[in-house]
């Protein structure tokens, strides 16, 4: 867009286009998102200032025919804000869709980049959505709705604990999951913990 408006949003769209072809989720673009939000707020302030001036603080109606240059500026800021907001929504929608896919995959993707790629809000979303998936799955205890249709090659997997979990009960007894520990454990016993970001699969 002209005058540099929308340039930061374009970066988000470029990042989203790359993300579509990746098997992992790139780091959240905090600085770029903040710049887009700042640009929206600046445009709002500029628009309000123009309206306050031409309407004498709201005492008279705004007539675009009498103030063509101001009307053009208002249109530019309005169009810029619409563009920026759509880009923000598209960027975040793609990331949230990837997170949901991750939850339904049973934690088989994105394990290594949860802490580095997701911001705090996304990590909270991941945790809450994983809980919803687990609750939805609850009535069908013997049916794994998040499991792959392809039979697993190995029933046991190597995992590393990213966050302290404590003790969990398995068919083979109690297992303690402490941060940075590494275990060889049955996949079905820790799939939910992997999906929630507590563990990472190593193999």
PDB file of C-alpha atoms in Angstrom:
ATOM      1  CA  UNK A   1       0.000   0.000   0.000  1.00  0.00           C
ATOM      2  CA  UNK A   2       1.057   3.608  -0.492  1.00  0.00           C
ATOM      3  CA  UNK A   3       3.001   5.726   1.993  1.00  0.00           C
ATOM      4  CA  UNK A   4       4.332   2.618   3.711  1.00  0.00           C
ATOM      5  CA  UNK A   5       0.913   1.734   5.126  1.00  0.00           C
ATOM      6  CA  UNK A   6       0.454  -2.018   5.258  1.00  0.00           C
ATOM      7  CA  UNK A   7       4.144  -2.862   4.869  1.00  0.00           C
ATOM      8  CA  UNK A   8       4.293  -4.606   8.238  1.00  0.00           C
ATOM      9  CA  UNK A   9       1.107  -6.523   7.461  1.00  0.00           C
ATOM     10  CA  UNK A  10       2.692  -7.701   4.231  1.00  0.00           C
ATOM     11  CA  UNK A  11       5.458  -9.289   6.316  1.00  0.00           C
ATOM     12  CA  UNK A  12       2.855 -11.262   8.249  1.00  0.00           C
ATOM     13  CA  UNK A  13       1.258 -12.479   5.033  1.00  0.00           C
ATOM     14  CA  UNK A  14       4.651 -13.522   3.663  1.00  0.00           C
ATOM     15  CA  UNK A  15       5.328 -15.416   6.888  1.00  0.00           C
ATOM     16  CA  UNK A  16       1.936 -17.129   6.584  1.00  0.00           C
ATOM     17  CA  UNK A  17       2.618 -18.169   3.000  1.00  0.00           C
ATOM     18  CA  UNK A  18       5.874 -19.789   4.077  1.00  0.00           C
ATOM     19  CA  UNK A  19       4.167 -21.471   7.019  1.00  0.00           C
ATOM     20  CA  UNK A  20       1.697 -23.252   4.729  1.00  0.00           C
ATOM     21  CA  UNK A  21       4.555 -25.293   3.252  1.00  0.00           C
ATOM     22  CA  UNK A  22       6.354 -26.033   6.529  1.00  0.00           C
ATOM     23  CA  UNK A  23       5.919 -29.041   8.808  1.00  0.00           C
ATOM     24  CA  UNK A  24       6.491 -26.847  11.853  1.00  0.00           C
ATOM     25  CA  UNK A  25       5.169 -23.535  13.128  1.00  0.00           C
ATOM     26  CA  UNK A  26       7.677 -20.639  12.868  1.00  0.00           C
ATOM     27  CA  UNK A  27       8.190 -18.316  15.854  1.00  0.00           C
ATOM     28  CA  UNK A  28       5.402 -15.853  16.567  1.00  0.00           C
ATOM     29  CA  UNK A  29       6.204 -12.475  14.995  1.00  0.00           C
ATOM     30  CA  UNK A  30       5.681 -10.379  18.126  1.00  0.00           C
ATOM     31  CA  UNK A  31       7.486  -7.254  16.914  1.00  0.00           C
ATOM     32  CA  UNK A  32       5.727  -7.217  13.549  1.00  0.00           C
ATOM     33  CA  UNK A  33       2.299  -7.784  15.101  1.00  0.00           C
ATOM     34  CA  UNK A  34       2.925  -4.956  17.565  1.00  0.00           C
ATOM     35  CA  UNK A  35       3.936  -2.665  14.691  1.00  0.00           C
ATOM     36  CA  UNK A  36       0.723  -3.451  12.812  1.00  0.00           C
ATOM     37  CA  UNK A  37      -1.365  -2.768  15.924  1.00  0.00           C
ATOM     38  CA  UNK A  38       0.519   0.495  16.465  1.00  0.00           C
ATOM     39  CA  UNK A  39      -0.144   1.496  12.844  1.00  0.00           C
ATOM     40  CA  UNK A  40      -3.863   0.853  13.326  1.00  0.00           C
ATOM     41  CA  UNK A  41      -3.961   2.994  16.446  1.00  0.00           C
ATOM     42  CA  UNK A  42      -2.028   5.811  14.779  1.00  0.00           C
ATOM     43  CA  UNK A  43      -4.448   5.759  11.837  1.00  0.00           C
ATOM     44  CA  UNK A  44      -7.381   5.914  14.257  1.00  0.00           C
ATOM     45  CA  UNK A  45      -5.881   8.925  16.016  1.00  0.00           C
ATOM     46  CA  UNK A  46      -5.151  10.676  12.723  1.00  0.00           C
ATOM     47  CA  UNK A  47      -8.691  10.041  11.503  1.00  0.00           C
ATOM     48  CA  UNK A  48     -10.182  11.318  14.740  1.00  0.00           C
ATOM     49  CA  UNK A  49      -8.013  14.429  14.541  1.00  0.00           C
ATOM     50  CA  UNK A  50      -9.174  15.169  11.004  1.00  0.00           C
ATOM     51  CA  UNK A  51     -12.828  14.729  11.942  1.00  0.00           C
ATOM     52  CA  UNK A  52     -12.457  16.899  15.027  1.00  0.00           C
ATOM     53  CA  UNK A  53     -10.946  19.662  12.891  1.00  0.00           C
ATOM     54  CA  UNK A  54     -13.399  19.683   9.986  1.00  0.00           C
ATOM     55  CA  UNK A  55     -16.479  19.236  12.202  1.00  0.00           C
ATOM     56  CA  UNK A  56     -15.363  21.765  14.794  1.00  0.00           C
ATOM     57  CA  UNK A  57     -15.337  19.163  17.518  1.00  0.00           C
ATOM     58  CA  UNK A  58     -18.489  17.474  16.273  1.00  0.00           C
ATOM     59  CA  UNK A  59     -20.619  20.600  16.174  1.00  0.00           C
ATOM     60  CA  UNK A  60     -21.183  20.450  12.412  1.00  0.00           C
ATOM     61  CA  UNK A  61     -21.699  17.554  10.016  1.00  0.00           C
ATOM     62  CA  UNK A  62     -18.812  16.395   7.847  1.00  0.00           C
ATOM     63  CA  UNK A  63     -19.382  17.018   4.140  1.00  0.00           C
ATOM     64  CA  UNK A  64     -16.819  15.215   1.950  1.00  0.00           C
ATOM     65  CA  UNK A  65     -17.620  17.515  -0.982  1.00  0.00           C
ATOM     66  CA  UNK A  66     -16.509  20.532   1.035  1.00  0.00           C
ATOM     67  CA  UNK A  67     -13.352  18.842   2.345  1.00  0.00           C
ATOM     68  CA  UNK A  68     -12.093  16.586  -0.472  1.00  0.00           C
ATOM     69  CA  UNK A  69      -8.488  16.325   0.768  1.00  0.00           C
ATOM     70  CA  UNK A  70      -9.603  15.420   4.288  1.00  0.00           C
ATOM     71  CA  UNK A  71     -12.090  12.915   2.857  1.00  0.00           C
ATOM     72  CA  UNK A  72      -9.294  11.311   0.838  1.00  0.00           C
ATOM     73  CA  UNK A  73      -7.115  11.053   3.952  1.00  0.00           C
ATOM     74  CA  UNK A  74      -9.939   9.484   5.930  1.00  0.00           C
ATOM     75  CA  UNK A  75     -10.542   6.956   3.161  1.00  0.00           C
ATOM     76  CA  UNK A  76      -6.835   6.111   3.058  1.00  0.00           C
ATOM     77  CA  UNK A  77      -6.638   5.533   6.810  1.00  0.00           C
ATOM     78  CA  UNK A  78      -9.890   3.548   6.806  1.00  0.00           C
ATOM     79  CA  UNK A  79      -8.745   1.321   3.941  1.00  0.00           C
ATOM     80  CA  UNK A  80      -5.363   0.842   5.600  1.00  0.00           C
ATOM     81  CA  UNK A  81      -6.977  -0.238   8.854  1.00  0.00           C
ATOM     82  CA  UNK A  82      -9.267  -2.699   7.092  1.00  0.00           C
ATOM     83  CA  UNK A  83      -6.265  -4.202   5.317  1.00  0.00           C
ATOM     84  CA  UNK A  84      -4.173  -4.395   8.484  1.00  0.00           C
ATOM     85  CA  UNK A  85      -6.961  -6.017  10.485  1.00  0.00           C
ATOM     86  CA  UNK A  86      -7.644  -8.610   7.792  1.00  0.00           C
ATOM     87  CA  UNK A  87      -3.942  -9.469   7.664  1.00  0.00           C
ATOM     88  CA  UNK A  88      -3.798  -9.818  11.445  1.00  0.00           C
ATOM     89  CA  UNK A  89      -6.823 -12.119  11.423  1.00  0.00           C
ATOM     90  CA  UNK A  90      -5.425 -14.215   8.567  1.00  0.00           C
ATOM     91  CA  UNK A  91      -2.040 -14.556  10.291  1.00  0.00           C
ATOM     92  CA  UNK A  92      -3.507 -15.607  13.627  1.00  0.00           C
ATOM     93  CA  UNK A  93      -6.155 -17.850  12.072  1.00  0.00           C
ATOM     94  CA  UNK A  94      -3.473 -19.853  10.252  1.00  0.00           C
ATOM     95  CA  UNK A  95      -1.438 -20.274  13.422  1.00  0.00           C
ATOM     96  CA  UNK A  96      -4.457 -21.321  15.482  1.00  0.00           C
ATOM     97  CA  UNK A  97      -5.477 -23.792  12.779  1.00  0.00           C
ATOM     98  CA  UNK A  98      -1.994 -25.325  12.930  1.00  0.00           C
ATOM     99  CA  UNK A  99      -2.211 -25.571  16.714  1.00  0.00           C
ATOM    100  CA  UNK A 100      -5.573 -27.343  16.474  1.00  0.00           C
ATOM    101  CA  UNK A 101      -4.157 -29.738  13.900  1.00  0.00           C
ATOM    102  CA  UNK A 102      -1.305 -30.402  16.282  1.00  0.00           C
ATOM    103  CA  UNK A 103      -3.726 -31.275  19.078  1.00  0.00           C
ATOM    104  CA  UNK A 104      -5.675 -33.682  16.885  1.00  0.00           C
ATOM    105  CA  UNK A 105      -2.494 -35.324  15.630  1.00  0.00           C
ATOM    106  CA  UNK A 106      -1.793 -36.487  19.166  1.00  0.00           C
ATOM    107  CA  UNK A 107       1.332 -34.349  19.497  1.00  0.00           C
ATOM    108  CA  UNK A 108       3.175 -35.914  16.585  1.00  0.00           C
ATOM    109  CA  UNK A 109       4.159 -32.562  15.079  1.00  0.00           C
ATOM    110  CA  UNK A 110       5.661 -29.316  16.337  1.00  0.00           C
ATOM    111  CA  UNK A 111       6.942 -30.945  19.562  1.00  0.00           C
ATOM    112  CA  UNK A 112      10.371 -29.337  19.357  1.00  0.00           C
ATOM    113  CA  UNK A 113       9.145 -25.778  18.777  1.00  0.00           C
ATOM    114  CA  UNK A 114       6.327 -25.364  21.307  1.00  0.00           C
ATOM    115  CA  UNK A 115       8.322 -23.205  23.720  1.00  0.00           C
ATOM    116  CA  UNK A 116      10.217 -21.265  21.037  1.00  0.00           C
ATOM    117  CA  UNK A 117       7.478 -20.757  18.431  1.00  0.00           C
ATOM    118  CA  UNK A 118       4.342 -20.102  20.471  1.00  0.00           C
ATOM    119  CA  UNK A 119       3.737 -16.965  22.477  1.00  0.00           C
ATOM    120  CA  UNK A 120       2.122 -17.166  25.905  1.00  0.00           C
ATOM    121  CA  UNK A 121      -1.423 -16.793  24.591  1.00  0.00           C
ATOM    122  CA  UNK A 122      -0.871 -19.527  21.990  1.00  0.00           C
ATOM    123  CA  UNK A 123       0.568 -21.870  24.609  1.00  0.00           C
ATOM    124  CA  UNK A 124      -2.515 -21.283  26.747  1.00  0.00           C
ATOM    125  CA  UNK A 125      -4.730 -21.918  23.701  1.00  0.00           C
ATOM    126  CA  UNK A 126      -2.834 -25.144  22.997  1.00  0.00           C
ATOM    127  CA  UNK A 127      -3.310 -26.331  26.563  1.00  0.00           C
ATOM    128  CA  UNK A 128      -7.026 -25.448  26.706  1.00  0.00           C
ATOM    129  CA  UNK A 129      -7.794 -26.904  23.282  1.00  0.00           C
ATOM    130  CA  UNK A 130      -5.954 -30.111  24.191  1.00  0.00           C
ATOM    131  CA  UNK A 131      -8.175 -30.338  27.263  1.00  0.00           C
ATOM    132  CA  UNK A 132     -11.273 -29.950  25.081  1.00  0.00           C
ATOM    133  CA  UNK A 133     -10.060 -32.667  22.718  1.00  0.00           C
ATOM    134  CA  UNK A 134      -9.415 -34.934  25.693  1.00  0.00           C
ATOM    135  CA  UNK A 135     -12.891 -34.210  27.089  1.00  0.00           C
ATOM    136  CA  UNK A 136     -14.494 -34.896  23.705  1.00  0.00           C
ATOM    137  CA  UNK A 137     -12.583 -38.138  23.496  1.00  0.00           C
ATOM    138  CA  UNK A 138     -13.588 -39.105  27.050  1.00  0.00           C
ATOM    139  CA  UNK A 139     -16.829 -41.046  26.403  1.00  0.00           C
ATOM    140  CA  UNK A 140     -14.980 -43.338  23.993  1.00  0.00           C
ATOM    141  CA  UNK A 141     -12.277 -44.576  26.340  1.00  0.00           C
ATOM    142  CA  UNK A 142     -11.281 -47.464  24.112  1.00  0.00           C
ATOM    143  CA  UNK A 143     -11.291 -45.424  20.910  1.00  0.00           C
ATOM    144  CA  UNK A 144      -8.396 -43.027  20.262  1.00  0.00           C
ATOM    145  CA  UNK A 145      -9.914 -40.256  18.147  1.00  0.00           C
ATOM    146  CA  UNK A 146      -6.572 -38.455  17.948  1.00  0.00           C
ATOM    147  CA  UNK A 147      -4.639 -41.496  16.817  1.00  0.00           C
ATOM    148  CA  UNK A 148      -3.274 -42.054  13.353  1.00  0.00           C
ATOM    149  CA  UNK A 149      -5.084 -44.361  10.936  1.00  0.00           C
ATOM    150  CA  UNK A 150      -1.690 -45.931  10.216  1.00  0.00           C
ATOM    151  CA  UNK A 151      -0.738 -48.635  12.760  1.00  0.00           C
ATOM    152  CA  UNK A 152       2.266 -47.546  14.887  1.00  0.00           C
ATOM    153  CA  UNK A 153       5.621 -49.142  14.158  1.00  0.00           C
ATOM    154  CA  UNK A 154       6.552 -49.031  17.835  1.00  0.00           C
ATOM    155  CA  UNK A 155       4.293 -49.146  20.879  1.00  0.00           C
ATOM    156  CA  UNK A 156       7.013 -47.515  22.991  1.00  0.00           C
ATOM    157  CA  UNK A 157       8.748 -44.210  22.268  1.00  0.00           C
ATOM    158  CA  UNK A 158      11.614 -42.127  23.631  1.00  0.00           C
ATOM    159  CA  UNK A 159      10.509 -38.861  25.231  1.00  0.00           C
ATOM    160  CA  UNK A 160      12.134 -35.988  27.085  1.00  0.00           C
ATOM    161  CA  UNK A 161      10.279 -34.110  29.815  1.00  0.00           C
ATOM    162  CA  UNK A 162      10.139 -30.354  29.143  1.00  0.00           C
ATOM    163  CA  UNK A 163       8.185 -29.383  32.278  1.00  0.00           C
ATOM    164  CA  UNK A 164       7.742 -31.069  35.628  1.00  0.00           C
ATOM    165  CA  UNK A 165       4.675 -33.293  35.558  1.00  0.00           C
ATOM    166  CA  UNK A 166       5.034 -35.408  38.673  1.00  0.00           C
ATOM    167  CA  UNK A 167       3.902 -39.007  38.950  1.00  0.00           C
ATOM    168  CA  UNK A 168       1.578 -40.667  36.471  1.00  0.00           C
ATOM    169  CA  UNK A 169      -0.078 -44.058  36.745  1.00  0.00           C
ATOM    170  CA  UNK A 170       0.427 -46.508  33.893  1.00  0.00           C
ATOM    171  CA  UNK A 171      -0.357 -50.163  33.327  1.00  0.00           C
ATOM    172  CA  UNK A 172       3.224 -50.928  34.360  1.00  0.00           C
ATOM    173  CA  UNK A 173       3.137 -48.866  37.539  1.00  0.00           C
ATOM    174  CA  UNK A 174       3.902 -45.312  38.642  1.00  0.00           C
ATOM    175  CA  UNK A 175       6.336 -43.252  36.570  1.00  0.00           C
ATOM    176  CA  UNK A 176       7.873 -39.964  37.723  1.00  0.00           C
ATOM    177  CA  UNK A 177       8.170 -37.298  35.037  1.00  0.00           C
ATOM    178  CA  UNK A 178      10.685 -34.644  36.100  1.00  0.00           C
ATOM    179  CA  UNK A 179      12.037 -31.858  33.910  1.00  0.00           C
ATOM    180  CA  UNK A 180      14.914 -32.828  31.559  1.00  0.00           C
ATOM    181  CA  UNK A 181      14.491 -36.548  32.297  1.00  0.00           C
ATOM    182  CA  UNK A 182      14.365 -38.950  29.361  1.00  0.00           C
ATOM    183  CA  UNK A 183      12.257 -42.095  29.255  1.00  0.00           C
ATOM    184  CA  UNK A 184      11.314 -44.996  27.031  1.00  0.00           C
ATOM    185  CA  UNK A 185       7.583 -45.277  27.570  1.00  0.00           C
ATOM    186  CA  UNK A 186       4.414 -46.547  25.953  1.00  0.00           C
ATOM    187  CA  UNK A 187       3.128 -43.931  23.516  1.00  0.00           C
ATOM    188  CA  UNK A 188      -0.493 -44.145  24.604  1.00  0.00           C
ATOM    189  CA  UNK A 189       0.473 -43.289  28.198  1.00  0.00           C
ATOM    190  CA  UNK A 190       1.921 -39.897  27.285  1.00  0.00           C
ATOM    191  CA  UNK A 191       0.166 -38.793  24.084  1.00  0.00           C
ATOM    192  CA  UNK A 192      -1.924 -36.204  25.920  1.00  0.00           C
ATOM    193  CA  UNK A 193       1.130 -34.832  27.758  1.00  0.00           C
ATOM    194  CA  UNK A 194       2.983 -34.528  24.452  1.00  0.00           C
ATOM    195  CA  UNK A 195       0.039 -32.675  22.916  1.00  0.00           C
ATOM    196  CA  UNK A 196      -0.031 -30.286  25.881  1.00  0.00           C
ATOM    197  CA  UNK A 197       3.671 -29.502  25.542  1.00  0.00           C
ATOM    198  CA  UNK A 198       4.916 -31.195  28.710  1.00  0.00           C
ATOM    199  CA  UNK A 199       6.920 -33.820  26.829  1.00  0.00           C
ATOM    200  CA  UNK A 200       8.683 -33.974  23.489  1.00  0.00           C
ATOM    201  CA  UNK A 201       8.997 -37.101  21.393  1.00  0.00           C
ATOM    202  CA  UNK A 202      12.563 -37.993  20.470  1.00  0.00           C
ATOM    203  CA  UNK A 203      11.897 -40.836  18.066  1.00  0.00           C
TER     204      UNK A 203
END
